Amino acid sequence: MEQLLHYVWKHKMFPLGHLSTTDGLEVEVIDPGLHNTNAGPDFFNAKIRIDGTLWVGNIEIHTRSSDWYQHGHQRDARYNNVILHIAETVDTDVVTESGERPPQLQLSVPQDISMRYTELAATDKYPPCYHIIPSLSRLTVHSWMSALQTERLEQKTEAIGQRLKRCNGSWEAAYFVTLARNYGFGVNGDAFETWAYHIPLNDVAHHRDDLFQVEAMFMGQAGLLAPEAVPERYRDSADHDDYCCRLRSEYRYLAHKFGLTPMDHHLWKFLRLRPQNFPHIRISQLAQLYFSRQAGLSRILECTTVAQLAEALHTSVTPYWKTHYTFGSEAESNDKQMSPFSINLLIINTVIPLLFAYGRYKGNEALCDRAFSLLEQARAENNHIVRLWRECGLEVENAGDSQALIQLKSAYCDRRDCLRCRFGYEYLKAR
């Protein structure tokens, strides 16, 4: 409830008339101040008028005024400039480290706001504020969606920055890891990122003109060439499969040459996974893409439209995998090209964040602007999150909108962090 009281004060969602201190002095709130989320008073540089005198300073808020002592503020000089102490229950006077007694204001969360906040926190429906969505103005929706788009790109930029650091400052390697992670399409995302860190790109570059050697290194580092990585019912066939045997032999040579150690094949997930998404298929597609050099970082940075990016990222499997989903088990022939739907997801989750992150790193605003432009060009994702918001009445026109709604769910709704959400604000202040 203290957090909610902070919120009520920050947004002045309380009766503004007839406020008075516990000493009976009239209080006028001119500016509630800047909310401080770090150590120190809760609000900085507030402006209030007490009994006709203007005060500028800090505000501290507690559920009970005795919490002042529970938190040790009487011994902390940072609280000497508190000009007003606010509590839902005033049960004692407070004293600062300098010996001053700041005036106190007893302030409760309005009952209707408390009730609506309880509704938001308790409802099992998603999103909890669903019935207010149709009444929101286009400006409110657009401004919040724009902020969420940027927030999601910032979040992905931070993740790319961590990969860049792990790749010793190599943007080409950080791009490869990011692309590989998104080839996992959620289920195998972590495994693909682990795999990408096991690929020594500088060493692979020496054999980039030989697709077979590229695939041998890619499959071998994934741990998928180990006999125990093949499903038991296919192991005997795999052991007599010419292509599998050649890959194993080639990988042994390359592993010895470069001192390679494969990842643990148990990290790969297959349960309830469509065969088209098996890691063997995705790794073969990546090998083909890497060999073709059509989607390197420099080429990606040159693309200005979604159509150009889709062409660059288009790939299919090597010949063996057209008739296989795993070693030792032959299936009906299928080119297994990367689908337009999958390419769209790779553009949204790999290329656009990378452009934004690289633009920030280089101080190149044109690249950052291009990232937002591509979000508007790309098709919106069609997942359960987007469908639920559509059912609530929100228009989802492009990938920028769908990314904003994914961010809204993951960073706000799932955490019940309605007090930081602009839709939550509209819900709480509704009359």
XYZ file of C-alpha atoms in Angstrom:
431
model
C 0.000 0.000 0.000
C 2.954 2.323 0.517
C 3.801 1.919 -3.158
C 0.230 2.825 -4.052
C 0.411 5.858 -1.756
C 3.564 6.936 -3.634
C 1.597 6.601 -6.849
C -1.337 8.628 -5.554
C 1.020 11.415 -4.445
C 3.033 11.365 -7.678
C -0.061 11.751 -9.856
C -1.973 13.982 -7.383
C -4.819 11.458 -7.353
C -6.205 12.745 -4.072
C -8.613 15.553 -3.135
C -6.547 18.703 -3.614
C -8.676 20.856 -1.331
C -8.715 20.943 2.473
C -5.326 19.341 3.004
C -3.745 20.150 6.326
C -0.862 19.015 8.502
C -1.404 17.214 11.778
C -0.867 20.646 13.385
C -3.799 22.065 11.443
C -1.745 24.090 8.923
C -3.196 24.344 5.405
C -1.241 22.484 2.702
C -1.260 23.291 -1.021
C 0.543 20.913 -3.386
C 2.097 22.830 -6.278
C 4.519 20.157 -7.520
C 4.738 16.672 -5.929
C 8.404 16.454 -6.960
C 10.519 13.990 -8.894
C 10.003 10.366 -7.861
C 13.245 8.844 -6.568
C 13.608 5.093 -7.068
C 17.050 4.955 -5.449
C 18.227 5.453 -1.852
C 17.135 8.647 -0.121
C 13.837 10.530 0.169
C 10.968 9.339 -2.014
C 10.494 12.612 -3.934
C 13.023 15.317 -4.756
C 12.441 19.048 -5.317
C 8.784 19.151 -4.415
C 7.024 22.507 -4.140
C 4.357 22.901 -1.500
C 2.801 25.809 0.344
C 2.262 25.353 4.061
C 0.215 28.004 5.858
C 0.948 30.433 2.996
C 4.738 29.844 2.942
C 6.336 28.250 -0.138
C 8.688 25.343 0.580
C 10.960 23.568 -1.892
C 12.566 20.300 -0.841
C 12.059 16.565 -0.436
C 9.066 14.419 0.494
C 9.128 11.115 2.389
C 6.148 8.750 2.424
C 5.346 5.833 4.744
C 2.366 3.691 5.592
C 2.850 4.610 9.270
C 4.862 7.606 10.449
C 6.726 5.369 12.923
C 8.310 3.684 9.877
C 10.555 6.751 9.825
C 12.397 5.286 12.794
C 12.101 1.694 11.577
C 14.036 2.752 8.455
C 16.627 4.727 10.397
C 15.907 8.106 8.776
C 16.550 9.896 12.078
C 20.230 9.003 11.658
C 20.499 9.777 7.931
C 21.522 13.295 6.862
C 19.909 12.757 3.453
C 16.552 13.270 5.132
C 17.420 16.646 6.680
C 15.833 18.437 3.728
C 12.447 16.691 4.056
C 9.858 19.473 4.021
C 6.835 17.198 4.482
C 6.401 13.678 5.845
C 3.331 11.858 4.527
C 1.786 8.796 6.180
C -1.495 6.955 5.904
C -1.439 6.639 9.696
C 0.346 9.242 11.798
C 1.211 7.511 15.064
C 4.225 9.558 16.166
C 6.204 12.734 15.535
C 9.398 12.418 13.474
C 12.810 14.015 13.958
C 15.597 14.476 11.412
C 19.295 13.878 11.991
C 19.716 17.657 12.382
C 17.032 17.788 15.059
C 14.242 19.332 12.931
C 10.640 18.139 13.151
C 9.196 18.188 9.614
C 5.447 18.761 9.363
C 3.329 15.675 8.716
C 0.354 15.100 6.452
C -2.008 12.193 7.010
C -3.074 11.033 3.569
C -5.023 7.914 2.616
C -5.383 6.254 -0.743
C -8.858 7.211 -2.026
C -11.220 4.278 -1.617
C -12.174 4.044 -5.291
C -8.511 3.926 -6.345
C -7.744 1.314 -3.709
C -10.656 -0.784 -4.946
C -9.578 -0.573 -8.600
C -5.977 -1.378 -7.699
C -7.168 -4.472 -5.829
C -9.154 -5.482 -8.914
C -6.054 -5.165 -11.111
C -3.896 -7.131 -8.686
C -6.429 -9.893 -8.045
C -8.016 -10.600 -11.435
C -7.007 -13.763 -13.274
C -7.963 -12.297 -16.632
C -5.297 -11.069 -19.022
C -4.949 -8.232 -19.534
C -6.579 -7.171 -16.236
C -7.481 -3.703 -17.556
C -9.174 -5.128 -20.655
C -12.531 -3.357 -20.317
C -11.037 0.155 -20.294
C -9.070 -0.310 -23.533
C -11.900 0.659 -25.954
C -12.404 3.990 -24.136
C -8.767 5.120 -24.370
C -7.915 7.943 -26.758
C -5.758 7.211 -29.808
C -3.169 9.637 -28.449
C -2.916 7.740 -25.139
C -2.565 4.390 -26.899
C -0.117 5.652 -29.520
C 2.169 7.423 -27.035
C 2.351 4.392 -24.727
C 2.902 1.967 -27.600
C 5.722 4.168 -28.930
C 7.364 4.236 -25.503
C 7.049 0.452 -25.197
C 8.640 -0.053 -28.638
C 11.649 1.979 -27.573
C 11.805 0.221 -24.202
C 11.875 -3.182 -25.908
C 14.627 -2.092 -28.285
C 16.617 -0.725 -25.354
C 16.214 -4.059 -23.558
C 17.420 -5.982 -26.614
C 20.279 -3.502 -27.066
C 21.448 -4.321 -23.556
C 21.404 -8.061 -24.366
C 23.384 -7.452 -27.574
C 25.839 -5.345 -25.577
C 26.434 -8.272 -23.245
C 27.064 -10.554 -26.225
C 29.413 -7.965 -27.735
C 31.424 -7.924 -24.523
C 31.583 -11.716 -24.464
C 32.703 -11.676 -28.123
C 35.591 -9.343 -27.266
C 34.084 -6.395 -29.102
C 33.424 -8.214 -32.397
C 30.141 -7.001 -33.891
C 30.247 -9.752 -36.522
C 30.397 -12.382 -33.762
C 27.718 -10.657 -31.659
C 25.473 -10.581 -34.732
C 26.105 -14.288 -35.362
C 25.192 -15.163 -31.760
C 22.037 -13.030 -31.905
C 20.981 -14.562 -35.210
C 21.670 -18.075 -33.919
C 19.679 -17.472 -30.743
C 16.655 -16.430 -32.774
C 17.005 -19.508 -34.981
C 15.894 -21.367 -31.864
C 12.520 -19.591 -32.127
C 11.994 -19.586 -28.385
C 12.155 -23.286 -27.522
C 15.825 -23.755 -28.383
C 16.912 -20.125 -28.073
C 19.233 -20.739 -25.112
C 20.729 -23.835 -26.733
C 21.396 -22.000 -29.986
C 23.090 -19.150 -28.143
C 25.295 -21.650 -26.297
C 26.069 -23.319 -29.631
C 27.004 -20.004 -31.271
C 29.566 -19.312 -28.553
C 31.086 -22.716 -29.367
C 31.644 -21.704 -32.998
C 35.154 -20.200 -33.486
C 34.300 -17.899 -36.387
C 37.921 -17.010 -37.065
C 38.720 -20.694 -37.535
C 35.586 -21.447 -39.547
C 36.505 -18.553 -41.862
C 39.482 -20.570 -43.116
C 37.029 -23.168 -44.485
C 34.165 -20.868 -45.460
C 34.412 -21.775 -49.136
C 33.681 -25.438 -48.356
C 30.048 -25.920 -47.343
C 30.667 -29.503 -46.232
C 33.387 -28.438 -43.800
C 31.235 -25.576 -42.496
C 28.372 -27.984 -41.820
C 30.731 -30.511 -40.227
C 32.006 -27.900 -37.800
C 28.523 -26.515 -37.114
C 26.986 -29.957 -36.498
C 29.987 -31.197 -34.552
C 30.094 -28.209 -32.210
C 26.386 -28.725 -31.568
C 27.205 -32.186 -30.219
C 24.835 -33.685 -32.785
C 27.463 -35.882 -34.437
C 28.034 -37.905 -31.285
C 26.483 -41.396 -31.610
C 24.550 -40.924 -28.356
C 22.936 -37.745 -29.789
C 21.104 -39.846 -32.401
C 17.769 -41.333 -31.230
C 18.397 -44.962 -30.264
C 16.112 -46.385 -32.942
C 18.155 -44.635 -35.657
C 21.686 -45.193 -34.329
C 22.477 -48.280 -36.343
C 21.288 -46.599 -39.546
C 23.263 -43.450 -38.686
C 26.422 -45.511 -38.157
C 26.065 -46.806 -41.736
C 24.885 -43.512 -43.195
C 27.574 -42.313 -45.620
C 26.925 -38.596 -45.079
C 26.830 -38.896 -41.275
C 30.074 -40.912 -41.293
C 31.789 -38.371 -43.536
C 30.674 -35.499 -41.301
C 31.989 -37.299 -38.220
C 35.322 -37.972 -39.889
C 35.647 -34.387 -41.089
C 34.701 -33.007 -37.683
C 37.324 -35.167 -35.959
C 39.930 -33.677 -38.250
C 38.744 -30.072 -37.691
C 38.339 -30.569 -33.927
C 41.922 -31.808 -33.712
C 43.179 -28.995 -35.938
C 41.524 -26.197 -33.949
C 41.253 -27.809 -30.511
C 37.453 -27.805 -30.514
C 35.151 -29.053 -27.762
C 31.466 -29.637 -28.632
C 28.582 -28.492 -26.481
C 26.449 -30.947 -24.524
C 23.870 -32.370 -26.932
C 21.406 -32.797 -24.061
C 20.777 -29.030 -24.156
C 18.754 -29.415 -27.343
C 14.994 -29.802 -26.949
C 12.911 -31.992 -29.251
C 9.748 -32.645 -27.230
C 6.622 -31.337 -28.997
C 8.860 -29.650 -31.572
C 7.825 -29.746 -35.226
C 10.477 -31.620 -37.246
C 10.940 -28.481 -39.374
C 12.335 -26.816 -36.241
C 14.732 -29.617 -35.253
C 18.195 -28.183 -34.533
C 19.676 -30.289 -37.376
C 17.482 -28.437 -39.878
C 18.097 -24.992 -38.428
C 21.858 -25.554 -38.206
C 21.970 -26.745 -41.823
C 20.075 -23.586 -42.851
C 22.558 -21.484 -40.888
C 25.480 -23.306 -42.511
C 24.033 -22.579 -45.937
C 23.463 -18.929 -45.013
C 26.987 -18.567 -43.624
C 28.534 -20.254 -46.671
C 26.618 -18.017 -49.117
C 27.879 -14.811 -47.415
C 24.548 -13.210 -48.326
C 23.580 -12.196 -44.801
C 26.816 -10.963 -43.268
C 26.750 -7.937 -41.012
C 27.906 -5.525 -43.733
C 25.143 -6.708 -46.084
C 22.518 -6.421 -43.348
C 23.619 -2.867 -42.541
C 23.132 -1.911 -46.199
C 19.518 -3.118 -46.395
C 16.911 -0.381 -46.063
C 13.682 -2.332 -46.612
C 12.080 -5.456 -45.198
C 12.019 -6.948 -48.709
C 15.805 -6.575 -49.019
C 16.326 -8.151 -45.601
C 13.985 -11.031 -46.427
C 16.008 -11.744 -49.569
C 19.288 -11.640 -47.630
C 18.020 -13.985 -44.921
C 16.371 -16.485 -47.264
C 18.011 -19.899 -47.018
C 17.356 -23.628 -47.222
C 19.063 -26.828 -46.095
C 21.980 -28.669 -47.658
C 21.050 -31.641 -49.952
C 21.194 -34.370 -47.268
C 18.665 -32.606 -45.075
C 16.108 -32.310 -47.839
C 15.335 -35.980 -47.140
C 16.196 -36.130 -43.425
C 15.183 -34.524 -40.132
C 17.758 -36.403 -38.083
C 20.651 -38.713 -38.909
C 19.753 -42.221 -40.017
C 16.056 -41.596 -40.742
C 15.050 -40.836 -44.313
C 11.904 -38.816 -44.994
C 9.986 -37.445 -47.965
C 11.993 -34.870 -49.923
C 11.424 -31.272 -48.886
C 13.553 -28.192 -49.640
C 12.913 -26.957 -46.075
C 13.372 -23.330 -46.990
C 13.119 -20.727 -44.281
C 9.465 -19.658 -44.381
C 8.407 -15.994 -44.860
C 6.869 -16.151 -41.369
C 10.178 -17.268 -39.830
C 12.169 -14.697 -41.799
C 9.826 -11.977 -40.547
C 10.564 -13.055 -36.964
C 14.310 -13.010 -37.656
C 14.023 -9.456 -39.004
C 12.057 -8.345 -35.950
C 14.174 -10.073 -33.317
C 17.651 -10.007 -34.872
C 18.162 -7.384 -37.552
C 16.120 -4.503 -36.154
C 17.563 -4.710 -32.605
C 21.062 -5.080 -34.062
C 20.625 -1.971 -36.231
C 19.402 -0.036 -33.218
C 22.226 -1.287 -30.980
C 24.897 -0.671 -33.628
C 23.474 2.785 -34.288
C 23.648 3.619 -30.586
C 27.189 2.263 -30.368
C 28.361 4.278 -33.386
C 26.321 7.380 -32.563
C 24.564 6.929 -35.907
C 20.973 8.152 -35.505
C 20.174 7.205 -39.109
C 20.571 3.510 -38.223
C 18.380 3.928 -35.145
C 15.717 5.671 -37.240
C 15.933 2.872 -39.797
C 15.246 0.341 -37.037
C 11.969 2.113 -36.199
C 11.110 2.424 -39.897
C 11.629 -1.318 -40.393
C 9.382 -2.036 -37.400
C 6.628 -0.147 -39.186
C 7.287 -2.025 -42.441
C 7.432 -5.528 -40.947
C 4.289 -7.591 -40.441
C 2.925 -7.845 -36.914
C 3.547 -11.112 -35.101
C 0.509 -13.322 -34.727
C 0.805 -14.940 -31.302
C -1.492 -15.393 -28.325
C -0.333 -12.116 -26.737
C -1.195 -10.064 -29.808
C -4.506 -11.878 -30.298
C -5.579 -11.200 -26.711
C -4.903 -7.471 -27.030
C -6.720 -7.400 -30.359
C -9.725 -8.972 -28.659
C -9.603 -6.081 -26.181
C -9.974 -3.604 -29.022
C -6.374 -2.576 -29.713
C -5.357 -2.158 -33.342
C -2.168 -4.023 -34.230
C -0.970 -2.812 -37.602
C 2.733 -3.702 -37.757
C 5.667 -5.274 -35.932
C 6.178 -2.115 -33.889
C 2.734 -2.595 -32.376
C 3.200 -6.312 -31.703
C 6.618 -5.740 -30.124
C 5.126 -3.047 -27.896
C 2.396 -5.408 -26.708
C 4.871 -8.216 -26.026
C 6.880 -5.752 -23.932
C 3.726 -4.632 -22.153
C 2.876 -8.189 -21.145
C 6.369 -9.313 -20.145
C 7.514 -6.150 -18.347
C 4.215 -4.987 -16.816
C 1.242 -7.368 -16.924
C 3.153 -10.511 -15.929
C 4.729 -8.617 -13.029
C 1.449 -6.966 -12.028
C 3.318 -3.687 -12.352
C 0.192 -1.702 -13.190
C 1.493 1.366 -11.345
C 4.137 1.893 -14.052
C 1.733 1.272 -16.931
C -0.122 4.097 -18.647
C -3.117 1.846 -19.257
C -3.034 1.047 -15.542
C -2.990 4.778 -14.773
C -6.083 5.326 -16.924
C -7.788 2.423 -15.166
C -6.986 3.713 -11.677
C -8.120 7.263 -12.312
C -11.310 6.246 -14.154
C -14.443 7.731 -12.682
